[in-house]
C-alpha positions as CSV (number, residue, x, y, z in Angstrom):
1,X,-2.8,-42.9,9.9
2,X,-6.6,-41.8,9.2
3,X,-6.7,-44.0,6.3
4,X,-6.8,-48.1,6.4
5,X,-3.6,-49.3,4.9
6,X,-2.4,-50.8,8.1
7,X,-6.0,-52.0,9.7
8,X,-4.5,-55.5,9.9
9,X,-7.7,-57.3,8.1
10,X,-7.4,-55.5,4.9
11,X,-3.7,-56.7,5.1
12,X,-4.3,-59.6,5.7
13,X,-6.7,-60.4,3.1
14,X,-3.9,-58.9,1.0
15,X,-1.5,-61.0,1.6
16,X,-4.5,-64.0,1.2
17,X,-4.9,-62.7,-2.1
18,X,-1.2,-62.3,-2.9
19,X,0.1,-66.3,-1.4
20,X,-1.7,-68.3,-3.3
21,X,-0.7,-71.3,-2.4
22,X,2.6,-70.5,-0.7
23,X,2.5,-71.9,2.6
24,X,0.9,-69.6,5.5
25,X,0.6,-71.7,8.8
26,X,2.4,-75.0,9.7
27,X,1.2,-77.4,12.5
28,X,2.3,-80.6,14.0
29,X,-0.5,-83.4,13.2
30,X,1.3,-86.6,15.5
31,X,5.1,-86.8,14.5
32,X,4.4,-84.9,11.1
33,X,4.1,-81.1,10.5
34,X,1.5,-80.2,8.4
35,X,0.9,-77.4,5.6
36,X,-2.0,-74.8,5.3
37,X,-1.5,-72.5,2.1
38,X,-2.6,-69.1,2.3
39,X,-5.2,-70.0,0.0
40,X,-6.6,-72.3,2.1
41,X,-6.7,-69.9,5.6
42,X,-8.4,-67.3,3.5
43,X,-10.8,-69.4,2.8
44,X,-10.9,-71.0,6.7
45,X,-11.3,-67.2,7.6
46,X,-14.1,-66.2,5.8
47,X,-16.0,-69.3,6.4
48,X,-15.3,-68.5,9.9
49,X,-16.9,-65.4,9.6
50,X,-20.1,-66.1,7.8
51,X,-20.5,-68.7,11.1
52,X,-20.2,-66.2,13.5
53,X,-22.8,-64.1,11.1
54,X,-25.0,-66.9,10.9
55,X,-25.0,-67.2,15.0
56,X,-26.3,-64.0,14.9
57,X,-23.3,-62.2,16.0
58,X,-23.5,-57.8,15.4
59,X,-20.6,-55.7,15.2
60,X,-18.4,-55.4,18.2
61,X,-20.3,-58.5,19.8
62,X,-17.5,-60.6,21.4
63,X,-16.0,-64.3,21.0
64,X,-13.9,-65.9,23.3
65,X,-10.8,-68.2,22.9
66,X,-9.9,-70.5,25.4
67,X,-7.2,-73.0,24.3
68,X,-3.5,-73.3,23.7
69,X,-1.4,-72.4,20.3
70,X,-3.0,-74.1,17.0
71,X,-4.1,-72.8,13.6
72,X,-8.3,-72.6,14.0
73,X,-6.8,-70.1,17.2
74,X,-5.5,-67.7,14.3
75,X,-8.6,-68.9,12.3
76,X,-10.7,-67.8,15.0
77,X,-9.4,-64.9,15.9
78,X,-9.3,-63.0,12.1
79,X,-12.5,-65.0,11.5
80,X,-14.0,-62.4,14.0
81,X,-12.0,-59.1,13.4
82,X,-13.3,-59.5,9.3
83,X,-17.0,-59.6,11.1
84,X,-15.6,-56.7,13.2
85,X,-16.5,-58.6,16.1
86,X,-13.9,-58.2,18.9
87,X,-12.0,-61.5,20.4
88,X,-10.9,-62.1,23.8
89,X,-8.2,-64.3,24.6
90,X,-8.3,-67.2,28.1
91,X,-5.4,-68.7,28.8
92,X,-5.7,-72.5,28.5
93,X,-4.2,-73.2,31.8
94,X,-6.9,-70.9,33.4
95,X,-9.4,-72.4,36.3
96,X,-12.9,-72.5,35.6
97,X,-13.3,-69.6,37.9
98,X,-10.9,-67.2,36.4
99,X,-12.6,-68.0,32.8
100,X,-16.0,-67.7,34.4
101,X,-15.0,-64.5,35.4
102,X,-13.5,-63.2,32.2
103,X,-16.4,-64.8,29.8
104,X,-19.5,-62.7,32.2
105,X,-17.2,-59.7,32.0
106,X,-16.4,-59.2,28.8
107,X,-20.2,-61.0,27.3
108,X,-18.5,-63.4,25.5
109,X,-21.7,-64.8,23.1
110,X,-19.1,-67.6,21.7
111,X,-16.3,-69.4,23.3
112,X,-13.8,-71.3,21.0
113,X,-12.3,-73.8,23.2
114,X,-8.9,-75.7,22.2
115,X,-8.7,-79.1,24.1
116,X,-10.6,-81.5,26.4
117,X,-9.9,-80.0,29.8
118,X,-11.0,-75.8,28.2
119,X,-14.2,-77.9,26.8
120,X,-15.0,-79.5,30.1
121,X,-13.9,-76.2,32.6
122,X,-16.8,-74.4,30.0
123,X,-19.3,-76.9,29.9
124,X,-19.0,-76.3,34.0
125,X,-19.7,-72.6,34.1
126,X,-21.9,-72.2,31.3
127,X,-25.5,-72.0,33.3
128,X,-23.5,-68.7,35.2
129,X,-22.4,-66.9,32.0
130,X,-25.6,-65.8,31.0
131,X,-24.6,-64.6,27.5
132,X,-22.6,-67.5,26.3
133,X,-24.2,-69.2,23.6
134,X,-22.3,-71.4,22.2
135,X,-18.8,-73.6,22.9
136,X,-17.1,-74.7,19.7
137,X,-14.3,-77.2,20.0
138,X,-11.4,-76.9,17.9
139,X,-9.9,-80.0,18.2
140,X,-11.9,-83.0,16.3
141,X,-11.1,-85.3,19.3
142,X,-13.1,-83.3,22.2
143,X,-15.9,-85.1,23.8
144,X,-18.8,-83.0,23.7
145,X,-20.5,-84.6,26.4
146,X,-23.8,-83.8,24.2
147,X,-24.0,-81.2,25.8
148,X,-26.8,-78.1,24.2
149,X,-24.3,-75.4,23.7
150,X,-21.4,-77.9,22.7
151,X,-20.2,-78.0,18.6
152,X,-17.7,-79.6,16.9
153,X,-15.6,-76.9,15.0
154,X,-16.5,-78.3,10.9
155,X,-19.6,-78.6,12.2
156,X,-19.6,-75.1,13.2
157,X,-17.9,-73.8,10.5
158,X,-20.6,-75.7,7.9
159,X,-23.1,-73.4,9.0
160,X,-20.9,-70.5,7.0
161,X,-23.8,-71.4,3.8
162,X,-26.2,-70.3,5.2
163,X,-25.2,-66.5,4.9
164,X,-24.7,-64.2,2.1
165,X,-21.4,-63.2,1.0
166,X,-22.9,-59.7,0.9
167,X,-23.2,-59.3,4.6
168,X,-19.8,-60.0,5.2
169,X,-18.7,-57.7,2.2
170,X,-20.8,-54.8,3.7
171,X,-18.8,-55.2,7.2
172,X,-15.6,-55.6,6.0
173,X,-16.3,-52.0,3.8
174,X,-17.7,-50.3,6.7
175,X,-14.3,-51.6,8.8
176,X,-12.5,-49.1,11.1
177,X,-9.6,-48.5,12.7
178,X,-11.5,-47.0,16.1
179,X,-13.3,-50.3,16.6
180,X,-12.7,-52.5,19.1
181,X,-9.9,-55.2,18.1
182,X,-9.8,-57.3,21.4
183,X,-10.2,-57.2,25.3
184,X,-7.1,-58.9,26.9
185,X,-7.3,-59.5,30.4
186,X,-4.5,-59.0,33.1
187,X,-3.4,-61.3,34.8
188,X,-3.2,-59.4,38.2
189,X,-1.0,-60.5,41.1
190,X,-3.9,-58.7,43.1
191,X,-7.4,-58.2,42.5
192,X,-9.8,-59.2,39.4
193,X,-8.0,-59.4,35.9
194,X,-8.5,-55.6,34.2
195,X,-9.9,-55.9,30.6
196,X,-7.3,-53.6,28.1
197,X,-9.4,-52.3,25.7
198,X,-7.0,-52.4,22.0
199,X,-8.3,-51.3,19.0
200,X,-7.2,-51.5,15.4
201,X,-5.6,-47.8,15.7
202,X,-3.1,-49.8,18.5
203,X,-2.2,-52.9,16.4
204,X,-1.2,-50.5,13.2
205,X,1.0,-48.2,15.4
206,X,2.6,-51.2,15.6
207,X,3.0,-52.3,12.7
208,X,4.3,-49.5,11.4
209,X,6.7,-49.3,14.3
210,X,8.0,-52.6,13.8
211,X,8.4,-51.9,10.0
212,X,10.8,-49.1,10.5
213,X,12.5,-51.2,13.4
214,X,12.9,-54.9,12.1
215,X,13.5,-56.5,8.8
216,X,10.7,-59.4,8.3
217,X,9.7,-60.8,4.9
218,X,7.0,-63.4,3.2
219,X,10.9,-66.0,3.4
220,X,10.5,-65.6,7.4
221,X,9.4,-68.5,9.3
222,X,8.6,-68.1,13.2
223,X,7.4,-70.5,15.7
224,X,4.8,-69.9,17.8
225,X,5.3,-71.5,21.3
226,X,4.5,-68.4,23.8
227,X,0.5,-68.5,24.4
228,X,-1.0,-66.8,22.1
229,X,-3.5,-65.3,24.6
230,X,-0.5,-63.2,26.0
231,X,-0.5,-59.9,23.8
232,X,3.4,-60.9,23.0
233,X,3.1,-64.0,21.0
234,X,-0.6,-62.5,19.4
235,X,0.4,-58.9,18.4
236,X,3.8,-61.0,17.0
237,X,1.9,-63.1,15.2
238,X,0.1,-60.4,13.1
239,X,3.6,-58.8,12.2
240,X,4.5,-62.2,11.1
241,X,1.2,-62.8,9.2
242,X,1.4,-59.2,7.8
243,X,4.7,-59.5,6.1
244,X,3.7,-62.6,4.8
245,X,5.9,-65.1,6.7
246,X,4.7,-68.8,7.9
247,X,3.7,-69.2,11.3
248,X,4.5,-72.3,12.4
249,X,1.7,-73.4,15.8
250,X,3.0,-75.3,18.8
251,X,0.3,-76.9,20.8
252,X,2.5,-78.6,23.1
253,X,5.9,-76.5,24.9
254,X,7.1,-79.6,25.5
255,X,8.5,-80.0,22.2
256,X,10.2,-77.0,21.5
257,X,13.5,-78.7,20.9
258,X,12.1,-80.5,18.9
259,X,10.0,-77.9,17.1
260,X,13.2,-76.0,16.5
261,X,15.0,-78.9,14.8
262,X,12.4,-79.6,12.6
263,X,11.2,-76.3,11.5
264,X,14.4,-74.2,11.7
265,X,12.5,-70.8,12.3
266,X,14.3,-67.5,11.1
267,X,12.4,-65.6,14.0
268,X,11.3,-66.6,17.2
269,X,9.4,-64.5,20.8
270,X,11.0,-66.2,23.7
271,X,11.3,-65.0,27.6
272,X,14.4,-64.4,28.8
273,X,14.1,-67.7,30.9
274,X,14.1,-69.5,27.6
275,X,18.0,-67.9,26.8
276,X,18.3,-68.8,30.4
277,X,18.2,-72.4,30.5
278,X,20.2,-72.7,27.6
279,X,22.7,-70.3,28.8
280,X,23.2,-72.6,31.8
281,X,22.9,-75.9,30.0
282,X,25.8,-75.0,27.9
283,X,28.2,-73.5,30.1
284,X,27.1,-76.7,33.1
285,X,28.1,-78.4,29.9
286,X,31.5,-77.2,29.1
287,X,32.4,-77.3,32.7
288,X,32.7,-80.9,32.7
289,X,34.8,-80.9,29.6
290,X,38.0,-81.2,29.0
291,X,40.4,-78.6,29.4
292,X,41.5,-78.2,25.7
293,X,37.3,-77.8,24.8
294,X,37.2,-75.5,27.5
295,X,39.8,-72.8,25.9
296,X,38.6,-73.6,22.7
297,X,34.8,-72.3,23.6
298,X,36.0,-69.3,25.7
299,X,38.7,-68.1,22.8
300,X,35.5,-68.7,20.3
301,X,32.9,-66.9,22.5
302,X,35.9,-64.5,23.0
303,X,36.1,-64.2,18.8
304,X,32.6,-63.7,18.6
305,X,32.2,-61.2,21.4
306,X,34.7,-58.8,19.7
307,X,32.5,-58.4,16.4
308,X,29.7,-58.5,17.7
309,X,30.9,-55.3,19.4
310,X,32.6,-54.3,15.9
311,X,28.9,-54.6,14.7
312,X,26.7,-52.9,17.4
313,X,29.3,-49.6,17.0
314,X,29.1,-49.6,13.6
315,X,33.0,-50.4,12.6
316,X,34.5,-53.1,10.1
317,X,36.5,-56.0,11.9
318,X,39.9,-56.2,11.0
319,X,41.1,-58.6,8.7
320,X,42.8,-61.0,11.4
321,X,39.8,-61.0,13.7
322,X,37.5,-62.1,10.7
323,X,39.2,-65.0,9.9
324,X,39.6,-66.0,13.4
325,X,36.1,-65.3,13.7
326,X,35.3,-67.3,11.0
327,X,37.0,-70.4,12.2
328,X,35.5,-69.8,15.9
329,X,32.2,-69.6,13.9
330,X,32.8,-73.4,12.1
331,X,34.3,-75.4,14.9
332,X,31.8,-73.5,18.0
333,X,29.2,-70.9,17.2
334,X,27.6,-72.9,14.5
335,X,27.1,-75.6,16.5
336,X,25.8,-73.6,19.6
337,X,22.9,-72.0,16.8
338,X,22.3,-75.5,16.0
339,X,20.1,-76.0,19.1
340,X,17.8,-73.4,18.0
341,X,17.3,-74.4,14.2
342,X,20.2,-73.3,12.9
343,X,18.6,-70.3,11.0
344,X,17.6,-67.3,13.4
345,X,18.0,-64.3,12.0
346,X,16.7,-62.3,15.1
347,X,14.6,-63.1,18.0
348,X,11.9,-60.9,20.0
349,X,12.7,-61.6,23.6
350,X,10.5,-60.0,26.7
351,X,8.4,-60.1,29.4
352,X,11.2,-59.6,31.7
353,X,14.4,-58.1,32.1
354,X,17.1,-60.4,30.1
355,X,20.8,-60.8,32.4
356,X,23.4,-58.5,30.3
357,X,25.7,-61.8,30.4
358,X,23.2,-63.9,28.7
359,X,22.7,-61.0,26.1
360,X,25.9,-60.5,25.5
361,X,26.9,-64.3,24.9
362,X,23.6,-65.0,22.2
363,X,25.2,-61.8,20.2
364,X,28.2,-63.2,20.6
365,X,27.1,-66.4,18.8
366,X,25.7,-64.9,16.5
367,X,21.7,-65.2,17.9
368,X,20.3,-61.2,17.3
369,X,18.0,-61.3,20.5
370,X,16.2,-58.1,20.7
371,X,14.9,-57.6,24.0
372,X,12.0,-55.5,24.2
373,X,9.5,-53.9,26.8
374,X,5.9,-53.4,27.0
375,X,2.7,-54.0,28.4
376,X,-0.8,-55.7,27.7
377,X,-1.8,-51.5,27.8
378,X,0.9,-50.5,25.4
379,X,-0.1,-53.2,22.6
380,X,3.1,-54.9,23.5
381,X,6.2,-53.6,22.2
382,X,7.6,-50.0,24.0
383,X,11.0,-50.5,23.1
384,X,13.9,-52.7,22.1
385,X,17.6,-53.6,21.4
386,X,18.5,-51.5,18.0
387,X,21.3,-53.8,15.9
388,X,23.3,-51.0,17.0
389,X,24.6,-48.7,19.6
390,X,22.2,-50.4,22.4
391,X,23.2,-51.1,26.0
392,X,22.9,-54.8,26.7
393,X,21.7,-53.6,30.2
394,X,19.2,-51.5,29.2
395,X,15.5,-52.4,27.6
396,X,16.6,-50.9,24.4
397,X,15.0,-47.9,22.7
398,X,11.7,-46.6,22.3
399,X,10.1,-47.8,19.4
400,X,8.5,-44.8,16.7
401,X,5.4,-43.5,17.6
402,X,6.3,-44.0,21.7
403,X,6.8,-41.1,23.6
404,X,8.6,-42.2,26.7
405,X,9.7,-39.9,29.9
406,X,10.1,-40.2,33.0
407,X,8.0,-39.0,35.7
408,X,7.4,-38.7,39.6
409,X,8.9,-41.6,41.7
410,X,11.5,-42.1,38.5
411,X,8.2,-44.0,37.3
412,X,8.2,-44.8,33.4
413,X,5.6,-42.8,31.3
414,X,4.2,-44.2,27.9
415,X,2.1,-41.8,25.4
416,X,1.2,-42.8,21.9
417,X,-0.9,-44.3,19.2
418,X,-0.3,-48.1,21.0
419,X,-1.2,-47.3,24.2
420,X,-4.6,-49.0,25.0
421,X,-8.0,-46.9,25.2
422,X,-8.7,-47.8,28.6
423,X,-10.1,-50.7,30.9
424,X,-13.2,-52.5,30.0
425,X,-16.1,-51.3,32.1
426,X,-13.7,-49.9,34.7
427,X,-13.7,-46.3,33.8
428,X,-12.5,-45.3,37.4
429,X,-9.0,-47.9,37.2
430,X,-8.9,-46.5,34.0
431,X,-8.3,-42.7,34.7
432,X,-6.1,-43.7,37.9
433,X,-4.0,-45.1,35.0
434,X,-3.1,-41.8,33.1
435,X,-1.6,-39.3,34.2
436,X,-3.1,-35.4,33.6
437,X,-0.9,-35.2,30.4
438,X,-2.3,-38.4,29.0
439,X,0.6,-40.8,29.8
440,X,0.3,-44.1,30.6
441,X,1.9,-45.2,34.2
442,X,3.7,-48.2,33.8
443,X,4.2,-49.1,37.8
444,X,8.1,-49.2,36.7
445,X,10.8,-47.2,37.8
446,X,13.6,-46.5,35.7
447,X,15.9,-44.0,33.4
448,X,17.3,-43.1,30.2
449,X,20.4,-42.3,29.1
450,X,22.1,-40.0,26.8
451,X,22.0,-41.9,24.3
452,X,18.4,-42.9,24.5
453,X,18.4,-46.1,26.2
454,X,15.5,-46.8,28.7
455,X,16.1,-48.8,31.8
456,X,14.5,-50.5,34.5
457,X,15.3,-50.4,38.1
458,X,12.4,-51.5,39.9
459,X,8.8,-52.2,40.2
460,X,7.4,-49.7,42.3
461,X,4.1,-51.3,43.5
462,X,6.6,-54.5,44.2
463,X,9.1,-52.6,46.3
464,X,10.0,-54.4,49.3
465,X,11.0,-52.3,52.5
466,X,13.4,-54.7,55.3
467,X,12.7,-53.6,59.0
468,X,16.1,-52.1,58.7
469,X,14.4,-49.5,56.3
470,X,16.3,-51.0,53.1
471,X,14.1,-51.0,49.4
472,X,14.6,-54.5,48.2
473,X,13.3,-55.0,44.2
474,X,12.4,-58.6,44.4
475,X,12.9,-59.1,40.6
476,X,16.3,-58.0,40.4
477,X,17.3,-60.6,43.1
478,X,15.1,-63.0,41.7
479,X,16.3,-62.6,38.0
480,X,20.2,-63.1,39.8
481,X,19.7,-66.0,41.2
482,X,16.4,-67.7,38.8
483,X,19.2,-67.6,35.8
484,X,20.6,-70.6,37.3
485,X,19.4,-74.1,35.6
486,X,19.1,-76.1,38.6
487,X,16.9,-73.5,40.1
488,X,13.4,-73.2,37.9
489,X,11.1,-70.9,40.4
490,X,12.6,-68.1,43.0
491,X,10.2,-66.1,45.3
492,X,12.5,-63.5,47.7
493,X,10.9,-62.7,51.1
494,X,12.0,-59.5,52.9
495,X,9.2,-57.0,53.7
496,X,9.3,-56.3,57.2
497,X,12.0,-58.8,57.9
498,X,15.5,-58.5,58.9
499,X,17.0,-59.5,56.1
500,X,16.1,-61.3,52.4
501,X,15.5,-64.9,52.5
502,X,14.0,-66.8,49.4
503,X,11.9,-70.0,48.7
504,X,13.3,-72.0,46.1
505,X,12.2,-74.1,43.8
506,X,14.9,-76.2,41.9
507,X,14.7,-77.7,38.4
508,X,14.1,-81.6,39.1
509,X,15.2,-82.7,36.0
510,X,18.8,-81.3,36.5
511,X,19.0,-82.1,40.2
512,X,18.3,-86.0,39.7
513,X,20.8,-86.1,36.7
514,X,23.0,-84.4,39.7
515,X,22.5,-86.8,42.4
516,X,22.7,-89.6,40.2
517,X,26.5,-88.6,39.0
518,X,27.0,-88.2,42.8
519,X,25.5,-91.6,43.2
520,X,23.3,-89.4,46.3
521,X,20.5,-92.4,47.6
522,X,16.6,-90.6,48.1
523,X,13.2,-91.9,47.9
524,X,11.6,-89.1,46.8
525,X,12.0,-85.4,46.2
526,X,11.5,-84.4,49.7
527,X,14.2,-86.7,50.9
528,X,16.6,-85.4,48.2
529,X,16.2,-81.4,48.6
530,X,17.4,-82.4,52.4
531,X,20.1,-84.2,51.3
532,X,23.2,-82.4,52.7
533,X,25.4,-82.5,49.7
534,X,22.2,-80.6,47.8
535,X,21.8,-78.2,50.4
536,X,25.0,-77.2,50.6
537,X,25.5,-77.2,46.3
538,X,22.6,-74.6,46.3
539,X,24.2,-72.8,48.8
540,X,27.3,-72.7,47.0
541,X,25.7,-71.9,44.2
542,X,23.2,-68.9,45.5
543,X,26.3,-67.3,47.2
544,X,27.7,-67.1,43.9
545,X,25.1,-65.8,41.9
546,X,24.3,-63.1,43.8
547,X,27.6,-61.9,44.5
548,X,27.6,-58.8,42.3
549,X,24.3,-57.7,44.7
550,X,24.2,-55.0,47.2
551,X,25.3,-56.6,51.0
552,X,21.2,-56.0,52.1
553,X,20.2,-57.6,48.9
554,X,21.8,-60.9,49.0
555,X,19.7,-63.6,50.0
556,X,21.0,-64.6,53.5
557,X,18.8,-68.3,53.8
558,X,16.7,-70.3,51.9
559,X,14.3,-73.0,51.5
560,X,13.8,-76.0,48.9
561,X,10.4,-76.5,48.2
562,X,9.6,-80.2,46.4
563,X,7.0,-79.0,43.9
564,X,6.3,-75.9,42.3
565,X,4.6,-72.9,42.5
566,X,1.6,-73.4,40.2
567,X,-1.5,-71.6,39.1
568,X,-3.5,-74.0,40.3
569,X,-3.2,-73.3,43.5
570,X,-3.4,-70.1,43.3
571,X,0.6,-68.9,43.2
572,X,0.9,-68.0,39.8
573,X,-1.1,-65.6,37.4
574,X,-1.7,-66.9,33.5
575,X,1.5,-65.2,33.0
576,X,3.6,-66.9,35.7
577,X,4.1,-64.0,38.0
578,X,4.2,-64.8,41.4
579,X,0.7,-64.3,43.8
580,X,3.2,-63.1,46.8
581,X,0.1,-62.8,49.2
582,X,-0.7,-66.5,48.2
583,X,3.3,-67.6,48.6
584,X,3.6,-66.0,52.0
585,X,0.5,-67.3,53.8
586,X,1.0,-70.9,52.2
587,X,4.5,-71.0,53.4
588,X,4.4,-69.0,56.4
589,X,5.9,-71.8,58.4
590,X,8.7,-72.2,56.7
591,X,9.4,-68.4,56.1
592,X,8.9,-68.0,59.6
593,X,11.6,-71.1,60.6
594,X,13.9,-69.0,58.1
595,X,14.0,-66.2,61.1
596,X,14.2,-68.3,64.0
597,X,17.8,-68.8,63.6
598,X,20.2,-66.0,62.9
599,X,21.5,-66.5,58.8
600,X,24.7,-67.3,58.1
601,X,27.2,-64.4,57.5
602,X,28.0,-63.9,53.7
């Protein structure tokens, strides 16, 4: 790949060149959703660029983007990569601190902020970021506060005339695919974030790896509702802007039911907590039906199940199991698709391990989720589900180009053209990283099969060790029992403790809808998650959930919390993990009531 036929720019402009006015981005503007033509975000692009030129910014500077999913985000981001200056993503729900941070450390000269409360957190820390420039607001209704570095984005974007074409022309000609493409910062659950250094070299592995894996066209229409400033949703959103699909921006995750009724996407990124809910919403849902619905969705899910296997090993169904399929597919399956558009063709699902049942019942649907692993360090993508011969229980194969093994501790290894170039001024974290061969260490331990499938058993910095001298993996208790809908956050204790207990968080929305059919009296959320009948429904439901767990796995006692686990306070990275230092100190008094009392025998 020495020459530039997959640096992502000159594709982009491509395709620019190529739409015309066929439609490139789609956004919600109040109740409507809104057109931009490809035309037209060329054009937004390069004017974007000629600002940033005009500002003063040389090659490889760096611009910031603070602010959740919308079209100038896009705009800003290729508006710099033409200028070959380098972007760095903040999450919007970031403190002022954690953006402070990020903005000093990378020298961010530009910050492109998305909404009121990104404007006013940098407008607060802009006398300590002493190479910050500038704060451009995206949205037309930000207050600036007149404040000196503050700028509405047209505004911003006007000053494009003042620049030459020529300058632009010259950068985009001298383009390469060893500069720097963008510094995304790690969340870390301890210590400062890490900046991953990804260059243009990265983001074309992966597009080339992703061509020879998927099948994505300019007809494809996906809808962006993960944060953008999480290497999933971004490095996605180039594939889809690559192959020349419409990329439809969600500003507010709110309304994704909405969203997916409206703009029926072919392709979608979701977590596996996304299948989750839905998973559990349905079958909570045929529960309380009748008994004649009841067989009727298991004999459908049943039908689809069977070729969907029929599929993924390559054989034809049989003519009898088609045309029950086919009527499965009419009175149930279609139906089921409904509530995500109607019209997926396949959807990217990671950032966590994905519950072989729930897999197993979107197949059998007819929803192609193709669960994947990576990393911020790996560009994203490592592997994923193939359409065929996969193991549901597995994180799929490795994608071309990734060399996976293997190595000490069962610890996966990654080598290859998408693993990052290192940490941002952290030369020393950066070597720790690799091993003596070059390969990337994950922090996961796992194993492939014989027929190529990698999987995941643990996460070997997370390991948790009971005073009995058991290795708990929190995640794969967690992931057993978080599947549930009426639980939405789960955070296992068990290092140095006699046995695993857990804090739980449950979904509010589906308790109250609960109580109320129970006709269960509360004032408040407190009073309700010490309601008896609740207690004893989550203990109900926890003993089931984790009953295909290991004895010393199973959580033995638990605690409701009445609000969540948030990043505000500190309890949650950008990316939701969970702080567990944070967790335990806040709640060490009722972790520590959890081991006064000897736990119930399971």
């Amino acid at each position: 790949m020495a020459n530039l036929d997959f640096h992502i720019v000159k594709r982009i402009r491509e395709q620019v060149t190529q739409g015309g006015e066929r439609i490139a981005l789609k956004h919600k503007v109040g109740d409507q959703w809104c057109d931009i033509s490809w035309a037209q975000f060329g054009q937004d692009i390069d004017t974007l660029s000629l600002a940033l030129l005009a500002q003063g910014l040389r090659v490889q500077d760096k611009i910031g983007i603070f602010s959740n999913n919308m079209p100038q985000w896009t705009v800003a981001d290729f508006g710099a990569l033409q200028a070959r200056i380098a972007t760095v993503p903040i999450y919007p729900t970031n403190t002022a601190a954690q953006s402070s941070y990020i903005i000093q450390n990378a020298d961010v000269r530009v910050l492109f902020v998305g909404e009121q409360p990104q404007y006013d957190a940098a407008i607060s820390i802009f006398d300590d970021c002493e190479q910050l420039e500038l704060i451009v607001a995206m949205s037309e209704d930000v207050d600036l506060k007149d404040h000196p570095a503050g700028i509405a984005w047209h505004t911003f974007m006007s000053r494009g005339s003042e620049v030459q074409q020529a300058e632009l022309n010259q950068r985009l000609e001298e383009a390469n695919l060893q500069d720097l493409l963008t510094l995304i910062y790690t969340s870390g659950t301890t210590g400062q974030p890490k900046g991953v250094m990804l260059d243009y070299a990265n983001i074309a592995a992966q597009l080339v790896g992703h061509d020879e894996r998927l099948s994505l066209s300019e007809k494809d229409v996906s809808l962006c509702f993960l944060p953008l400033s999480h290497v999933f949703e971004r490095a996605w959103t180039f594939y889809v802007l690559y192959k020349g699909g419409t990329n439809c921006y969600l500003q507010d995750t709110m309304q994704v039911r909405d969203a997916l009724s409206d703009v029926k996407p072919t392709v979608m990124c979701a977590v596996p907590r996304f299948y989750e809910k839905i998973f559990s919403a349905i079958h909570e849902k045929v529960a309380r039906a009748p008994i004649h619905r009841k067989i009727m969705f298991t004999w459908a899910v049943n039908m689809g199940a069977k070729v969907a296997a029929c599929h993924q090993q390559g054989r034809e169904p049989s003519l009898l199991l088609k045309k029950s399929h086919a009527f499965a597919d009419k009175i149930v399956m279609s139906k089921l698709r409904a509530l995500l558009g109607g019209n997926i063709n396949f959807m990217p699902c990671g950032g966590a391990k994905l519950d072989e049942t729930i897999g197993r019942f979107f197949h059998a649907i007819g929803i192609n989720v193709k669960l994947g692993y990576g990393m911020t360090e790996t560009t994203a993508t490592v592997s994923c589900w193939d359409d065929r011969y996969f193991d549901p229980d597995s994180i799929g194969m490795s994608m071309p180009g990734a060399e996976v093994k293997i190595g000490e501790n069962n610890e996966i290894l990654v080598r290859g053209p998408m693993v990052m170039r290192g940490y941002y001024k952290m030369p020393e974290e950066t070597a720790k990283t690799f091993d003596e061969n070059g390969f990337l260490k994950t922090g996961d331990a796992g194993h492939i099969d014989e027929n190529g499938n990698l999987f995941i058993t643990d996460r070997i910095k997370e390991l948790m060790k009971t005073s009995g001298g058991k290795y708990i993996a929190p995640q794969v208790v967690e992931g057993a029992i978080g599947k549930d809908h009426f639980i939405e956050q789960i955070a296992v204790i068990a290092d140095t403790r006699k046995f695993v207990s857990a804090l739980v968080v449950p979904c509010f929305d589906t308790l109250e809808e609960y109580a109320k059919e129970l006709n269960i009296k509360y004032h408040d959320r407190m009073e309700l998650i010490k309601h008896h009948q609740v207690v004893e429904m989550f203990e109900k439901r926890i003993s089931t959930l984790q009953g295909e767990l290991a004895k010393f796995e199973q959580v033995k006692k638990f605690k409701l919390l009445h609000k969540p686990f948030s990043m505000d306070s500190g309890e949650l990275t950008p990316t939701q993990k969970l702080r567990r230092k944070v967790i335990n100190d806040r709640y060490h008094d009722e972790i520590e009531e959890m081991y006064q009392d000897k736990p119930k025998d399971k």
